[in-house]
PDB file of C-alpha atoms in Angstrom:
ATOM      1  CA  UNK A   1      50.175 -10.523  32.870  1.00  0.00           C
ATOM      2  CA  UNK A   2      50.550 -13.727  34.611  1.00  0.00           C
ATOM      3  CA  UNK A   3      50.418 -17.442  32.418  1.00  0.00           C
ATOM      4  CA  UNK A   4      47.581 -18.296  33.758  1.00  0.00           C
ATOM      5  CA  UNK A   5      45.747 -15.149  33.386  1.00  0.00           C
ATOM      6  CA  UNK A   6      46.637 -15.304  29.765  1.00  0.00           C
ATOM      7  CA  UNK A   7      45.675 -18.990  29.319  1.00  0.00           C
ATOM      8  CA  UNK A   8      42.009 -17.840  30.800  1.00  0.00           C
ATOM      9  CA  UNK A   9      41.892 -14.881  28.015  1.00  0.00           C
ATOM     10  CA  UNK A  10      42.477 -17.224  25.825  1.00  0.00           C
ATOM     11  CA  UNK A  11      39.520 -19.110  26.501  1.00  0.00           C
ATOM     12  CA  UNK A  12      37.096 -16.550  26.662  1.00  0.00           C
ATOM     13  CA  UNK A  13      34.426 -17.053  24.192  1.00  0.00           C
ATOM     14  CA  UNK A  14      32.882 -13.691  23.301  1.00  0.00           C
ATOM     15  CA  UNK A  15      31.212 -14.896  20.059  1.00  0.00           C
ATOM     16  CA  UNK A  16      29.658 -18.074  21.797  1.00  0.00           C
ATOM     17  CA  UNK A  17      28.551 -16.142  24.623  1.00  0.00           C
ATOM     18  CA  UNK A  18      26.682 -14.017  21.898  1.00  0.00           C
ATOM     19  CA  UNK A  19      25.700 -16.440  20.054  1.00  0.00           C
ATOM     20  CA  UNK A  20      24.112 -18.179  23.494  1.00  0.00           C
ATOM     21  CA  UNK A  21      22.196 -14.845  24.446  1.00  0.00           C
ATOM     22  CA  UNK A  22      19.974 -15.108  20.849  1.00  0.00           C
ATOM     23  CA  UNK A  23      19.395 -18.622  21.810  1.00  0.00           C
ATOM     24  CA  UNK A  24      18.047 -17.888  24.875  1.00  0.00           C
ATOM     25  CA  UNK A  25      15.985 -15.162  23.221  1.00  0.00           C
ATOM     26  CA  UNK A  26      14.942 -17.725  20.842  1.00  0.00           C
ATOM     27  CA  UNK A  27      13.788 -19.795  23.481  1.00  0.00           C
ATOM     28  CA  UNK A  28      11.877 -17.732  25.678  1.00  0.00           C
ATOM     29  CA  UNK A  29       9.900 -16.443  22.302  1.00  0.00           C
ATOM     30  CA  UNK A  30       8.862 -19.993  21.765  1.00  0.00           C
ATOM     31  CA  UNK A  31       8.231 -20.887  25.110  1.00  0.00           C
ATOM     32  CA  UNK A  32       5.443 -18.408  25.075  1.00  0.00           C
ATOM     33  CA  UNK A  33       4.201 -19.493  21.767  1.00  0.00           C
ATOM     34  CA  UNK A  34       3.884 -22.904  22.818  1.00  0.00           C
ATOM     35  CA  UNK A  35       1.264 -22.568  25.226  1.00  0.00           C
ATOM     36  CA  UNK A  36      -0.840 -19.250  23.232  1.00  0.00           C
ATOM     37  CA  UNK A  37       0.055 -20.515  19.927  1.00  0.00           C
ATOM     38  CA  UNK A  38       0.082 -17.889  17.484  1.00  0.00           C
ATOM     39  CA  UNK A  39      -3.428 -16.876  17.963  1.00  0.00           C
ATOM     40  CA  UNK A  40      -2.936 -13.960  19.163  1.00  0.00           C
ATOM     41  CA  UNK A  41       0.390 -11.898  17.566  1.00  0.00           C
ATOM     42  CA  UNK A  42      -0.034  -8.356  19.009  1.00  0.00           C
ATOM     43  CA  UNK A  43       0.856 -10.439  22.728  1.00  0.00           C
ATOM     44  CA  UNK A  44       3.252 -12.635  20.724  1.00  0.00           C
ATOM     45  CA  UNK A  45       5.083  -9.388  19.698  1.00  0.00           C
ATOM     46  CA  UNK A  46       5.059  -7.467  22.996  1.00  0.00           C
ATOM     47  CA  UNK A  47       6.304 -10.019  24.510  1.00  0.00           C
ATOM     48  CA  UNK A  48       9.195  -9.965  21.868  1.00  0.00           C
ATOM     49  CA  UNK A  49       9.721  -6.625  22.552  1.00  0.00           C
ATOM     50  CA  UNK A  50      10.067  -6.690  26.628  1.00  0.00           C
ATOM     51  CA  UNK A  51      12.439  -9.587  26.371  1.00  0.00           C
ATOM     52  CA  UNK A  52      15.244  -7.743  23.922  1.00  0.00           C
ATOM     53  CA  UNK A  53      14.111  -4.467  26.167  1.00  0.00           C
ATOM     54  CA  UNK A  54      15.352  -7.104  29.318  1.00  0.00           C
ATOM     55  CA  UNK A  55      18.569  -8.123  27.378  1.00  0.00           C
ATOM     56  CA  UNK A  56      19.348  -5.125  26.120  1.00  0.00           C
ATOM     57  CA  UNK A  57      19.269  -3.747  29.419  1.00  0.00           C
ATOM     58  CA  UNK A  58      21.333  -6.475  31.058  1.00  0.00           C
ATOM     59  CA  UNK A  59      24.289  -5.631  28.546  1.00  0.00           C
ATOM     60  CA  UNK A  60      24.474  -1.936  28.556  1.00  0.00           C
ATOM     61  CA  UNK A  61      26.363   0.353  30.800  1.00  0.00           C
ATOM     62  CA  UNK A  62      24.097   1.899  33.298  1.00  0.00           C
ATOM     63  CA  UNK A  63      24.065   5.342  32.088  1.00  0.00           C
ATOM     64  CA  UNK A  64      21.727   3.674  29.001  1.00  0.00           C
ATOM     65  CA  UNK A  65      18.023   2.827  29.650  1.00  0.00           C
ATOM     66  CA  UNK A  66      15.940   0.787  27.523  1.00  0.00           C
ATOM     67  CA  UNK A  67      12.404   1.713  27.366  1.00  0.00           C
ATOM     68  CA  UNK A  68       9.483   1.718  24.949  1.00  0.00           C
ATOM     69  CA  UNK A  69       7.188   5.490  23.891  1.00  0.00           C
ATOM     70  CA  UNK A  70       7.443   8.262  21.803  1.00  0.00           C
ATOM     71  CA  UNK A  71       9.932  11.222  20.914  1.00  0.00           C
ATOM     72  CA  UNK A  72       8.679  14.551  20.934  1.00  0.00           C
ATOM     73  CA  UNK A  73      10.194  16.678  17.834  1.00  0.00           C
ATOM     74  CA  UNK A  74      10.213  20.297  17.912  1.00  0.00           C
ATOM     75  CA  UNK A  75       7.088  21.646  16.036  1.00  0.00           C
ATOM     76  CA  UNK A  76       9.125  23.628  12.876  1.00  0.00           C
ATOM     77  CA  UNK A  77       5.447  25.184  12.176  1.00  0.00           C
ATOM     78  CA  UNK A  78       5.313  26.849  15.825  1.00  0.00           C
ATOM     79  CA  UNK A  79       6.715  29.804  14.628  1.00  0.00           C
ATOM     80  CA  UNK A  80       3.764  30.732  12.133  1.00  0.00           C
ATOM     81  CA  UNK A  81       0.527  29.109  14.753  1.00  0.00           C
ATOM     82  CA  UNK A  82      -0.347  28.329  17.778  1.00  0.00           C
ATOM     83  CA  UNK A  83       0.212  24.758  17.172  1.00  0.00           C
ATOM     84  CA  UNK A  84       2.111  22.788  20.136  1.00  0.00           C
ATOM     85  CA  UNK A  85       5.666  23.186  20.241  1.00  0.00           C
ATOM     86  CA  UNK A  86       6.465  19.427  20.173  1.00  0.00           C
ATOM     87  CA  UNK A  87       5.156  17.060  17.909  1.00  0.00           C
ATOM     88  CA  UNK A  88       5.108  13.105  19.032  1.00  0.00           C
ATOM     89  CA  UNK A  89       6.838  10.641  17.118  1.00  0.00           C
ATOM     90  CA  UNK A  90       4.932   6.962  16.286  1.00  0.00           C
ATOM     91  CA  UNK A  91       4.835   4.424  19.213  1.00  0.00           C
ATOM     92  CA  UNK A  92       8.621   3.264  19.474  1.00  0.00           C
ATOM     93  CA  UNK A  93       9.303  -0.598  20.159  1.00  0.00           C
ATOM     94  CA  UNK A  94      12.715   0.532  21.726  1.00  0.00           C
ATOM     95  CA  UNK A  95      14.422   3.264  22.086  1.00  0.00           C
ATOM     96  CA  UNK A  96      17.782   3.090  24.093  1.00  0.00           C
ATOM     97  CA  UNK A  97      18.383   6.524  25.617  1.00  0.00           C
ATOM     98  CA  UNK A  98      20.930   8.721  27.963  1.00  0.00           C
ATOM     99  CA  UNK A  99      19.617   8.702  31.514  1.00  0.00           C
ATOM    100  CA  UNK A 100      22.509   9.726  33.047  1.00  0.00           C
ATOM    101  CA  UNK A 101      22.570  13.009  30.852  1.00  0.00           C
ATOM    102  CA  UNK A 102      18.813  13.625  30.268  1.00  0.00           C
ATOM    103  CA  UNK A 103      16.094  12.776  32.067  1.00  0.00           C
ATOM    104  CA  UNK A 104      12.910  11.754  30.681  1.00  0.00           C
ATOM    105  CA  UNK A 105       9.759  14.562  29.902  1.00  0.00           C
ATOM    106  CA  UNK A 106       7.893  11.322  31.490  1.00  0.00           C
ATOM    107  CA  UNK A 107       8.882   7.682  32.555  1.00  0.00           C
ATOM    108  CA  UNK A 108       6.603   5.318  34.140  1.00  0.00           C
ATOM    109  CA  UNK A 109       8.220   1.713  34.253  1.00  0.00           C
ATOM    110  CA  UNK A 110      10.006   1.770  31.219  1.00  0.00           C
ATOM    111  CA  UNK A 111       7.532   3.713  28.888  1.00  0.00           C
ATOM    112  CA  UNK A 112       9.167   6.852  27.882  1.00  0.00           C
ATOM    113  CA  UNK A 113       8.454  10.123  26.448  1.00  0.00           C
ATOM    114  CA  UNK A 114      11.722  11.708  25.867  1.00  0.00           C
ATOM    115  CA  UNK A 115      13.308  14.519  23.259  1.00  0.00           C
ATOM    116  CA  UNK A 116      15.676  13.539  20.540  1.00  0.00           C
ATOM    117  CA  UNK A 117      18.722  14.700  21.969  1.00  0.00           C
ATOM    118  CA  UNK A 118      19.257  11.866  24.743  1.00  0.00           C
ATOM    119  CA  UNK A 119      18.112   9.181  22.609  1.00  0.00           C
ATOM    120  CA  UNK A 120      21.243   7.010  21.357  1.00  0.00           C
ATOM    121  CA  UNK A 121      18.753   4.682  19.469  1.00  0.00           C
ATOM    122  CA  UNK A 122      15.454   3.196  18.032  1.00  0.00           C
ATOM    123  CA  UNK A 123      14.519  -0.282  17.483  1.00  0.00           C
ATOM    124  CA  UNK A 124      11.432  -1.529  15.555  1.00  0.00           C
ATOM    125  CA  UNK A 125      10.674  -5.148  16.382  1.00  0.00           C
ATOM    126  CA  UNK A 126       9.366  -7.122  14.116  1.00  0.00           C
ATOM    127  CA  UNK A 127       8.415 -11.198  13.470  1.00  0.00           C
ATOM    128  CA  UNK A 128       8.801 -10.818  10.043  1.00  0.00           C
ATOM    129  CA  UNK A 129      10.547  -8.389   8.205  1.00  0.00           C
ATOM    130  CA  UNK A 130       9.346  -7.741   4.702  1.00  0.00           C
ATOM    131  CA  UNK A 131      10.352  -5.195   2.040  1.00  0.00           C
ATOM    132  CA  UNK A 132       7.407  -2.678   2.818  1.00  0.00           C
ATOM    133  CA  UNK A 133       8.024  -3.132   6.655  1.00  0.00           C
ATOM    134  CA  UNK A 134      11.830  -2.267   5.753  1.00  0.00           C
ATOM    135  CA  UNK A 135      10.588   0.554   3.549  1.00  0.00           C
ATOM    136  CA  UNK A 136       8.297   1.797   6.279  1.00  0.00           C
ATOM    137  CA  UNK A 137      10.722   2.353   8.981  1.00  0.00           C
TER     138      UNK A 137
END
């Protein structure tokens, strides 16, 4: 490795860059609230939700989607009715999944239904997080 190669490796900031992301975050979330106030938090929170679906995105490999749905659990009762097969999990904020490996029982945009096995993970988004929420999920 050349000097100044190593000089520029030196200077790479990994943690500010981070650390500048959330405060971006921050300020697009405000932004918004600005002008609505908080009059109305179900729009406050969605739009949380699509901007860390947008920086998610931006920072994982493309084999990884970011999207927002349900997950459809094999039905362990199938076997003894005529029940459906799959049962749907709660509306997900964000679930991060394995395109590239699985495609989705149903995409439009980014809302997702998918099956457990290509999901890598769930996110609930919340404002505030309090002890029942934490409980909860």
């Amino acid at each position: 490795m050349k000097k100044n190669e190593k000089e520029f490796l030196n200077k790479i900031d990994i943690l500010g860059y981070a650390g500048f992301l959330g405060n971006e975050y921050e300020y697009k979330k405000h932004k918004l609230s600005k002008l609505i106030g908080y009059l109305h938090h179900p729009s406050i929170g969605a739009y949380k939700e699509k901007l860390l679906r947008k920086q998610l995105s931006s920072v994982l490999p493309s084999k990884y989607q970011v999207g927002t749905g349900f997950i459809l659990y094999p039905n362990s009762e199938t076997l003894y009715s005529n029940t459906s097969k799959y049962v749907p999990s709660h509306q997900i904020d964000i679930i991060i999944y394995n395109s590239q490996e699985y495609a989705p029982i149903f995409k439009d945009d980014d809302f997702v239904v998918l099956k457990p096995e290509c999901v890598i993970a769930i996110i609930e988004v919340k404002g505030n997080l309090t002890n029942k929420d934490f409980d909860d999920t």
